[in-house]
Short mmCIF file of C-alpha atoms in Angstrom, two decimals:
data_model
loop_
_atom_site.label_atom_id
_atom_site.label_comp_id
_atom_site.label_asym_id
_atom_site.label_seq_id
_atom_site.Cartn_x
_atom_site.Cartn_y
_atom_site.Cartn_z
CA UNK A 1 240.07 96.34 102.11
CA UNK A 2 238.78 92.90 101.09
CA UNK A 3 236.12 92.44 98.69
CA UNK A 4 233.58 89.57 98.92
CA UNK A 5 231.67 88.12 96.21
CA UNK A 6 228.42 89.61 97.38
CA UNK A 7 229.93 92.98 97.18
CA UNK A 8 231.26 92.54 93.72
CA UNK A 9 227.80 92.34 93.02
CA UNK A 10 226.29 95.42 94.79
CA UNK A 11 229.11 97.45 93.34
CA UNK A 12 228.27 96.41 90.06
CA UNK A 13 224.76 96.78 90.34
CA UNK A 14 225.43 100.37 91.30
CA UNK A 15 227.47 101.31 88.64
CA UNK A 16 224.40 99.38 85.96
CA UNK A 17 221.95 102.14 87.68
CA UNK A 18 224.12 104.81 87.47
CA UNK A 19 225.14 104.46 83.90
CA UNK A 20 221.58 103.73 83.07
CA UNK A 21 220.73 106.59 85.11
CA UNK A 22 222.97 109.16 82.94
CA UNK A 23 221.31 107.50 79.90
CA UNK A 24 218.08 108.23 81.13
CA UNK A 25 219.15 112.21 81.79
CA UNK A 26 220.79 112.67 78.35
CA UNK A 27 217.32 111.44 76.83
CA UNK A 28 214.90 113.65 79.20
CA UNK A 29 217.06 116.79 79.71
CA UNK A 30 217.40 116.79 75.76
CA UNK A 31 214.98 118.90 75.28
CA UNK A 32 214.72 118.94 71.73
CA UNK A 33 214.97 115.43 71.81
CA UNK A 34 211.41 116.03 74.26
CA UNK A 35 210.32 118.37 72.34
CA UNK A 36 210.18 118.20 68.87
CA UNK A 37 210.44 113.92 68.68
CA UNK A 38 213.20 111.46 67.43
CA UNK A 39 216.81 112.47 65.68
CA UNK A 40 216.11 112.42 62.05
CA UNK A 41 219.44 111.47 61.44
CA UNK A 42 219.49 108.64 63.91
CA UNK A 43 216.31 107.69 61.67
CA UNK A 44 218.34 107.92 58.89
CA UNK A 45 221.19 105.95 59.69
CA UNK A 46 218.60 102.84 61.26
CA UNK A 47 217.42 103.01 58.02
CA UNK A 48 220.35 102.86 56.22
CA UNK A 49 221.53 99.81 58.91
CA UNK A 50 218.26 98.33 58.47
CA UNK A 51 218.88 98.19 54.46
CA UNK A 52 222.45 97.16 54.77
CA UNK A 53 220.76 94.34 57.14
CA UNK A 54 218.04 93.12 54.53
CA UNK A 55 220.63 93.18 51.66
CA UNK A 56 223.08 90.78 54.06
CA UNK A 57 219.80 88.90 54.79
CA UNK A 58 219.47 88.85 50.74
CA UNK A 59 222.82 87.67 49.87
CA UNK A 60 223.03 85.20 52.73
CA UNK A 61 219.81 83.85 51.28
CA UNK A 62 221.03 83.88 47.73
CA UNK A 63 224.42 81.87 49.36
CA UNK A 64 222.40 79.42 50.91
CA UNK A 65 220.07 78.55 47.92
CA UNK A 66 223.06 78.37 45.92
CA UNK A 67 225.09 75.90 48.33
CA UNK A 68 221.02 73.35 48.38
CA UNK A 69 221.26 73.16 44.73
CA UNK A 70 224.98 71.94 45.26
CA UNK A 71 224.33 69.61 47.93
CA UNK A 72 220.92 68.64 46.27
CA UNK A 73 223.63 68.01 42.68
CA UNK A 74 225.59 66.07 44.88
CA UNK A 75 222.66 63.84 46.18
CA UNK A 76 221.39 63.29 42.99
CA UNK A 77 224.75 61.88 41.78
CA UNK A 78 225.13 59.58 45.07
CA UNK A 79 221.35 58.57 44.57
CA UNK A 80 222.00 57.76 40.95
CA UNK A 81 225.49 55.53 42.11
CA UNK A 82 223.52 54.04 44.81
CA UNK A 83 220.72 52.82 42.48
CA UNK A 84 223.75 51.41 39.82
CA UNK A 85 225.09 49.78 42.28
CA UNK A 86 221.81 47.57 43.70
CA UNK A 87 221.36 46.88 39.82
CA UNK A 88 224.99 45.45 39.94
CA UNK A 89 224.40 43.65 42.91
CA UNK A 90 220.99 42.71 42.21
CA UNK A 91 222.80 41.38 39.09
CA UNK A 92 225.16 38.95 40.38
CA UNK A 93 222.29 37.97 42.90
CA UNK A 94 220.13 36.19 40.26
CA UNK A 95 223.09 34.82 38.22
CA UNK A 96 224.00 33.23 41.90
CA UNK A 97 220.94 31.85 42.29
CA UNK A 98 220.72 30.65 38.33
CA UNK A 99 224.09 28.75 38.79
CA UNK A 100 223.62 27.35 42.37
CA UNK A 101 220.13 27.85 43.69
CA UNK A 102 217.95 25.71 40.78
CA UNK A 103 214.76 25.04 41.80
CA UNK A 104 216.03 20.90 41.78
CA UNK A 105 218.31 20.99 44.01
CA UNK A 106 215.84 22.58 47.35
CA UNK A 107 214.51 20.02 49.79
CA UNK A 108 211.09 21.13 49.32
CA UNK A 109 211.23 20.55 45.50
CA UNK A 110 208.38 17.60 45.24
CA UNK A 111 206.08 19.66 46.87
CA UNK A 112 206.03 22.10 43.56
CA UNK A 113 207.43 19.60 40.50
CA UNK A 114 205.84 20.16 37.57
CA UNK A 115 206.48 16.26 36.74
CA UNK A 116 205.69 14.99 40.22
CA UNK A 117 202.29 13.09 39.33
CA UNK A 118 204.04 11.11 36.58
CA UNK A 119 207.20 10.21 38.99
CA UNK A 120 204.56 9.22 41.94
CA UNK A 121 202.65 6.00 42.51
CA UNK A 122 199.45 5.37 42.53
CA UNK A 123 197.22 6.40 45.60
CA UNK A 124 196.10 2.78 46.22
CA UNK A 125 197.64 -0.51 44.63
CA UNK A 126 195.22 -2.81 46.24
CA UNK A 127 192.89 -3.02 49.26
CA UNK A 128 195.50 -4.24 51.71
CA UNK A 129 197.94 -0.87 50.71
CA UNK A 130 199.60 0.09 54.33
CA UNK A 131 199.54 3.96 52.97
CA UNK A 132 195.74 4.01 53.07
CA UNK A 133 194.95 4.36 56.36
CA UNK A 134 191.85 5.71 57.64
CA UNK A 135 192.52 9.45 57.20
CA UNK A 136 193.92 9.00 53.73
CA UNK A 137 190.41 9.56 52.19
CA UNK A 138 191.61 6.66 49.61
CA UNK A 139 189.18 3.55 50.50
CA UNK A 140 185.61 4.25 50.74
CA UNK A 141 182.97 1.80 51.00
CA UNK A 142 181.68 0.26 47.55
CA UNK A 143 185.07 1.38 46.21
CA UNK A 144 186.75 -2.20 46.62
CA UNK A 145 188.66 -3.97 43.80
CA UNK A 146 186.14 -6.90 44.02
CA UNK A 147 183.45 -4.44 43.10
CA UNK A 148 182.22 -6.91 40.44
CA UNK A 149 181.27 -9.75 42.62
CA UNK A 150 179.89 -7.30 45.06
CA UNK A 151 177.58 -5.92 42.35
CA UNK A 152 176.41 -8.74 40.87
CA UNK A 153 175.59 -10.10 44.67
CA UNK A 154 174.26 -6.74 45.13
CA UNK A 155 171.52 -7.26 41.95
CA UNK A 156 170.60 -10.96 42.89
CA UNK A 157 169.52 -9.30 46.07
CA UNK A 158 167.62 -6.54 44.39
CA UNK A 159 165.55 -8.66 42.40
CA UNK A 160 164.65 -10.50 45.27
CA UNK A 161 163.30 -7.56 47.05
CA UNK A 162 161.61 -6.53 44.16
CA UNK A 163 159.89 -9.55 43.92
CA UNK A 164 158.68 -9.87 47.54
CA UNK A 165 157.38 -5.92 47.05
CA UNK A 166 155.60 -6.96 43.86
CA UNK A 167 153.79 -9.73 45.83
CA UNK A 168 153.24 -7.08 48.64
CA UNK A 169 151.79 -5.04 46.28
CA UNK A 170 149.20 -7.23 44.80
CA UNK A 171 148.00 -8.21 48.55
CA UNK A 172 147.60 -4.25 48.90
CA UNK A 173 145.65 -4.20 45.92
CA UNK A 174 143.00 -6.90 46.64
CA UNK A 175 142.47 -5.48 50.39
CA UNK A 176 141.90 -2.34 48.64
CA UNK A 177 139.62 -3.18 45.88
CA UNK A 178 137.90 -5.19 48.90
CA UNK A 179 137.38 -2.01 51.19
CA UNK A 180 136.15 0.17 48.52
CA UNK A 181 133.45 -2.51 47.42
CA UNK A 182 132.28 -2.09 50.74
CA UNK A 183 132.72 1.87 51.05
CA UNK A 184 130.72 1.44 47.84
CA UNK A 185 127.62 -0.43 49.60
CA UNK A 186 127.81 1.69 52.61
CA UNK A 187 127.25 4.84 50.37
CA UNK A 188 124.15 3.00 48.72
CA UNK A 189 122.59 2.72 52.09
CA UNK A 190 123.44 6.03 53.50
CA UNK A 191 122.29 7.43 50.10
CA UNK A 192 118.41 5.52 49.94
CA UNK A 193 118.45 6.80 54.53
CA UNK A 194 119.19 9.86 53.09
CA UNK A 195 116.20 10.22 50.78
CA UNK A 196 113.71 8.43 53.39
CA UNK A 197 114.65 11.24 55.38
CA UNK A 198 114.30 14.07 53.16
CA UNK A 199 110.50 12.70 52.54
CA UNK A 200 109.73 12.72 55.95
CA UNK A 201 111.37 16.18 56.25
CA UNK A 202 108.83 17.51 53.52
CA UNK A 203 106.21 16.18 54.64
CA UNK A 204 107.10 17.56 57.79
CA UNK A 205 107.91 21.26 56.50
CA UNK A 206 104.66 20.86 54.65
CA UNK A 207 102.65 20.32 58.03
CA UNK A 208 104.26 23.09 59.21
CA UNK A 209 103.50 25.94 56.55
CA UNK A 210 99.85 24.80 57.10
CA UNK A 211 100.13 25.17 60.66
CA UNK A 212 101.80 28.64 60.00
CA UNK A 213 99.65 29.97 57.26
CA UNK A 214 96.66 29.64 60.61
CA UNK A 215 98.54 31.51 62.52
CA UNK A 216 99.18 34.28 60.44
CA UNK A 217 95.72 34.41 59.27
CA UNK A 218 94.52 34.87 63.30
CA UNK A 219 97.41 37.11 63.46
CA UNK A 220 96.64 39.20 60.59
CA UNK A 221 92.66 39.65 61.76
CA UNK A 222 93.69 40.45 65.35
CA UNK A 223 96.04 43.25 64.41
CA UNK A 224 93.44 44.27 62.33
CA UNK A 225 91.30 44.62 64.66
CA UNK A 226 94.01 46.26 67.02
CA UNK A 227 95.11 49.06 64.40
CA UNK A 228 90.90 49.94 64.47
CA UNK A 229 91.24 50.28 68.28
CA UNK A 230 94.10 52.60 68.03
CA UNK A 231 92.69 54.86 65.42
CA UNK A 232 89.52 55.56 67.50
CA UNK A 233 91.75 56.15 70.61
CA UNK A 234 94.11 58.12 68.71
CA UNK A 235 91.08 60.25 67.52
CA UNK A 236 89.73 60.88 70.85
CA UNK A 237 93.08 61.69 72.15
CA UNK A 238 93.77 64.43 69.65
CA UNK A 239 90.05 66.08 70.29
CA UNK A 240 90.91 65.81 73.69
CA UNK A 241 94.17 67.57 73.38
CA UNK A 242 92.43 70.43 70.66
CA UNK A 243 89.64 70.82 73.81
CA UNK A 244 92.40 71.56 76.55
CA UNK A 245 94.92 73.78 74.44
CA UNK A 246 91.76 75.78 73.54
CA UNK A 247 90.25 76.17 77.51
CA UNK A 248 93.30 76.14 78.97
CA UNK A 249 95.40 78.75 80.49
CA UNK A 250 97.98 78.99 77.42
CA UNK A 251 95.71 80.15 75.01
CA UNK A 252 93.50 82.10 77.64
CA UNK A 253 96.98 83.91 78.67
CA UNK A 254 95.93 83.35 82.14
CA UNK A 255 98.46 85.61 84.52
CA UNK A 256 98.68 83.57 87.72
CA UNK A 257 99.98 80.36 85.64
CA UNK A 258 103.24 82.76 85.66
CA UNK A 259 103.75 82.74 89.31
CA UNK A 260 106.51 80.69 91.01
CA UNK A 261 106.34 78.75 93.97
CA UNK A 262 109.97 80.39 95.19
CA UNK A 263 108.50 84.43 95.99
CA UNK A 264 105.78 86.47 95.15
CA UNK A 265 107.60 88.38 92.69
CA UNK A 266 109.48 85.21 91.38
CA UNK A 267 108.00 84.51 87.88
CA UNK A 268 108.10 81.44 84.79
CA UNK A 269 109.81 82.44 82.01
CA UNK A 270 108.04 80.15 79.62
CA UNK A 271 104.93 80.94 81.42
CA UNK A 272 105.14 84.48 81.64
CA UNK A 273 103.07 86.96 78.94
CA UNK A 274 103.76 90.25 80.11
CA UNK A 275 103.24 92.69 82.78
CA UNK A 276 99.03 93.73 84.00
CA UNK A 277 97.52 97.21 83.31
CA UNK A 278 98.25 97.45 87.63
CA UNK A 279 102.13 96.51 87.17
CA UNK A 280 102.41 98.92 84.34
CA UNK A 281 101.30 101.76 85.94
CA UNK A 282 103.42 100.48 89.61
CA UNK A 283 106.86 100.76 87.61
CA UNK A 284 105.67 104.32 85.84
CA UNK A 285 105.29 105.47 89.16
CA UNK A 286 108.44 104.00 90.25
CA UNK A 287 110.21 105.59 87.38
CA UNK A 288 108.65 109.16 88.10
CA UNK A 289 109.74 108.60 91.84
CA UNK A 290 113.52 107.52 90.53
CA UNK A 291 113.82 110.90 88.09
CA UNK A 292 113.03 113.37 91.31
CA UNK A 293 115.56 111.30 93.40
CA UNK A 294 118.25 111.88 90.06
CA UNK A 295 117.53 115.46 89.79
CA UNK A 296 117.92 116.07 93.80
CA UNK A 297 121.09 113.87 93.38
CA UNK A 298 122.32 115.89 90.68
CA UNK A 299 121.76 119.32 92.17
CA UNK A 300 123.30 118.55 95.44
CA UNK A 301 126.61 117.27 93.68
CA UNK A 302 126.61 120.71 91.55
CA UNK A 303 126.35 122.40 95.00
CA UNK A 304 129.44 119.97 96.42
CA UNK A 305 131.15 120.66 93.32
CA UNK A 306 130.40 124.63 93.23
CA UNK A 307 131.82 124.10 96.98
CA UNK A 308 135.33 122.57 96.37
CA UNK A 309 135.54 124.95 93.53
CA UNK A 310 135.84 127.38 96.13
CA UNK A 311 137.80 125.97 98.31
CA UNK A 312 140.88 125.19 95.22
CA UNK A 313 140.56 128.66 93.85
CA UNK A 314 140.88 129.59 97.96
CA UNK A 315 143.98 127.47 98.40
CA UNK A 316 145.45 128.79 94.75
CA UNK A 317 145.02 132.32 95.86
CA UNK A 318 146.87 131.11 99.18
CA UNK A 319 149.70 129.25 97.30
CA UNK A 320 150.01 132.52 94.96
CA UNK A 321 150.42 134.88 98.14
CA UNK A 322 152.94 132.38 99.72
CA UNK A 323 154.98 131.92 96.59
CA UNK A 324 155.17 136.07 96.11
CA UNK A 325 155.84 136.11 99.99
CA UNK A 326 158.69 133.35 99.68
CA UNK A 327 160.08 135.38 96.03
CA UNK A 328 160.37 138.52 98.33
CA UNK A 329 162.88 136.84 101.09
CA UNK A 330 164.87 135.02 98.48
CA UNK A 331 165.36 138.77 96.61
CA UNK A 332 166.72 139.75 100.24
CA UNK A 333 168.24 137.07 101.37
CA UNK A 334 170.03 137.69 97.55
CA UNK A 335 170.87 140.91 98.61
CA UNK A 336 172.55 140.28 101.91
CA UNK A 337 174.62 137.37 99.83
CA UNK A 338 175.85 140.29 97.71
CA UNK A 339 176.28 142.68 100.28
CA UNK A 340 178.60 139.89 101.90
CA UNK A 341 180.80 138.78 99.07
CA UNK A 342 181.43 142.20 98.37
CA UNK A 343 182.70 142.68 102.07
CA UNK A 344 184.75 139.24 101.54
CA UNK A 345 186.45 140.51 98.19
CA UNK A 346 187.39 143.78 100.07
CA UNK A 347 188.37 141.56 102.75
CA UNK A 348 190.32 139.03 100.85
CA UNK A 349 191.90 142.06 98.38
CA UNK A 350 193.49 143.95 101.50
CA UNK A 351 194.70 140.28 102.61
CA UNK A 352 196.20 139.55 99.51
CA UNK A 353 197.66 143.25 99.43
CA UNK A 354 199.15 142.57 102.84
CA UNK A 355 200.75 138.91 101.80
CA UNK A 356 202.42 140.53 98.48
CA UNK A 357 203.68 143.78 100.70
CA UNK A 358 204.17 142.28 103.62
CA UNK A 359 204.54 138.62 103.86
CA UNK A 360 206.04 137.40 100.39
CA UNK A 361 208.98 139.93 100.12
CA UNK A 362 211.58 137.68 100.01
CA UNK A 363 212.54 137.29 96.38
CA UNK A 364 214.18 133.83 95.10
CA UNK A 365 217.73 133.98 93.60
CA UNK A 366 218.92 131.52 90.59
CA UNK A 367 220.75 128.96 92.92
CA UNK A 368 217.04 128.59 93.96
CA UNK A 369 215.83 127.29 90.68
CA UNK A 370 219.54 125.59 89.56
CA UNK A 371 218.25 122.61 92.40
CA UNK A 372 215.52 121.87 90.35
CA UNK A 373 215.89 118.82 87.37
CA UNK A 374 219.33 117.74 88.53
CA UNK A 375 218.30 114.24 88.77
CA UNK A 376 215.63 111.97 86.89
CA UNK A 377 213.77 110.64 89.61
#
């Protein structure tokens, strides 16, 4: 029979379930295993694995820290030739460079030598020099070599412009000495304008007061006169005013000042002083008239009440009678429930009598109860 690949597989695949499958039955069928827990002694001996484990673990451990402090010895001694030997080389690096790398011998050396001003010319030997061009910040003006001559040209011209600006100066002074002479005469005449003015002005202001004080005088007697007129009027006013409030309906307490113009029975509230002897004795009659219409009100709600008194104790005495009538058919209806579930136990006794007797006589055998737990599903 050939075998493919695919049923290499299935057949191995069967064989996984069906050894897991006996695994599985020796754990549930054990039934002290199921009952009463785990193998103590299968305990036991994990533990005693488990220990064996941790002190491997341990030693391993204790190996391996051992063989880092070796290797870590070892690095340490490398690190330490390592270092010796960039000190060697480092070494015969500088006494290279001391024997064939002086600082006189690089290209570069003017740009650095210590003695490189006093080897050097000057910056400028005369004004002609071709080096000093106009970026070499060497020839400025007034810095020439004929800076004598130029100086001494240079002072001859000076003194010749201070001479001219002395002479300047004394024309200034002259024009100025002549303008203030004449600021000085125009200050005289404004001055003496000035007081011929301030005379008129007085006399002027004095004109005036008189003027003023003839004024006030005619002001003083008309408002005299004025204040008298006022205090007679206010007099008569005031006895005026005493005559009204005294004859007039305020004082009087007049009644019909109190009426409004919006009803009849519409009344001022400022105005108002009370009610009349006639409307007194109209609202004690309509008080009397309001206590017989309370008291008939009253007595014919004690009758209504009196009346649906009767009718609740009426429909209590009803509700009593129904609930004794309704208590009375539940204690039969009771009864008939009990007279039936004692026919249905008779009923279901003499069944069950019949089924044991009759029905279920076949008894089942042990190869009955041997199919039972043979398999794990």
């Amino acid at each position: 029979m050939l075998m493919l690949p695919q049923d290499y597989k299935q057949a191995a695949a069967i064989e996984r379930r069906r050894r897991f499958e006996e695994e599985r039955k020796s754990r549930i069928f054990n039934a002290r295993q199921r009952l009463i827990g785990i193998d103590r002694t299968a305990l036991e001996k994990q533990i005693e694995e488990r220990k064996i484990l941790v002190h491997e673990q341990q030693r391993r451990e204790e190996t391996f820290d051992e063989q880092r402090i070796r290797d870590a010895q070892v690095a340490l001694m490398v690190e330490r030739k390592i270092e010796e030997e960039k000190k060697r080389v480092n070494q015969d690096i500088n006494t290279f460079r001391a024997i064939y790398q002086r600082p006189e011998t690089r290209r570069e050396f003017d740009l650095y030598d210590p003695d490189g001003l006093k080897k050097s010319l000057p910056a400028r030997l005369h004004d002609d020099d071709p080096r000093c061009g106009p970026s070499s910040a060497q020839r400025f003006v007034g810095e020439d070599l004929a800076s004598k001559e130029r100086l001494k040209a240079q002072r001859e011209q000076f003194r010749s412009w201070l001479e001219q600006q002395m002479k300047e100066r004394q024309a200034a002074d002259c024009d100025r000495i002549a303008a203030q002479h004449a600021y000085d005469e125009a200050l005289m005449a404004r001055d003496q304008r000035a007081c011929e003015l301030d005379k008129m002005e007085q006399e002027c202001r004095r004109r005036l007061n008189e003027a003023n004080q003839r004024f006030n005088r005619a002001l003083a007697e008309e408002q005299s006169l004025q204040r008298r007129l006022d205090t007679t009027k206010d007099l008569e006013d005031k006895q005026a005013e005493i005559y009204n409030h005294v004859t007039g309906d305020m004082l009087t307490e007049n009644p019909e000042v109190a009426n409004s113009n919006f009803g009849f029975n519409r009344k001022i509230g400022y105005l108002y002083k009370g009610m009349t002897l006639e409307e007194r004795a109209e609202v004690r009659r309509e008080q009397l008239q309001q206590i017989v219409e309370n008291k008939a009100r009253r007595e014919a709600e004690a009758r209504l009440e009196a009346e649906w008194q009767d009718v609740v104790n009426g429909i209590d005495r009803h509700a009593v009678i129904r609930d004794r009538e309704l208590m009375r058919k539940q204690r039969e209806l009771n009864k008939k429930i009990l007279e039936q579930n004692k026919q249905l136990s008779k009923e279901q006794t003499s069944n069950q009598q019949y089924l044991e007797h009759v029905v279920f006589t076949n008894v089942p055998t042990a190869a009955y109860y041997d199919q039972f737990n043979t398999t794990t599903r």
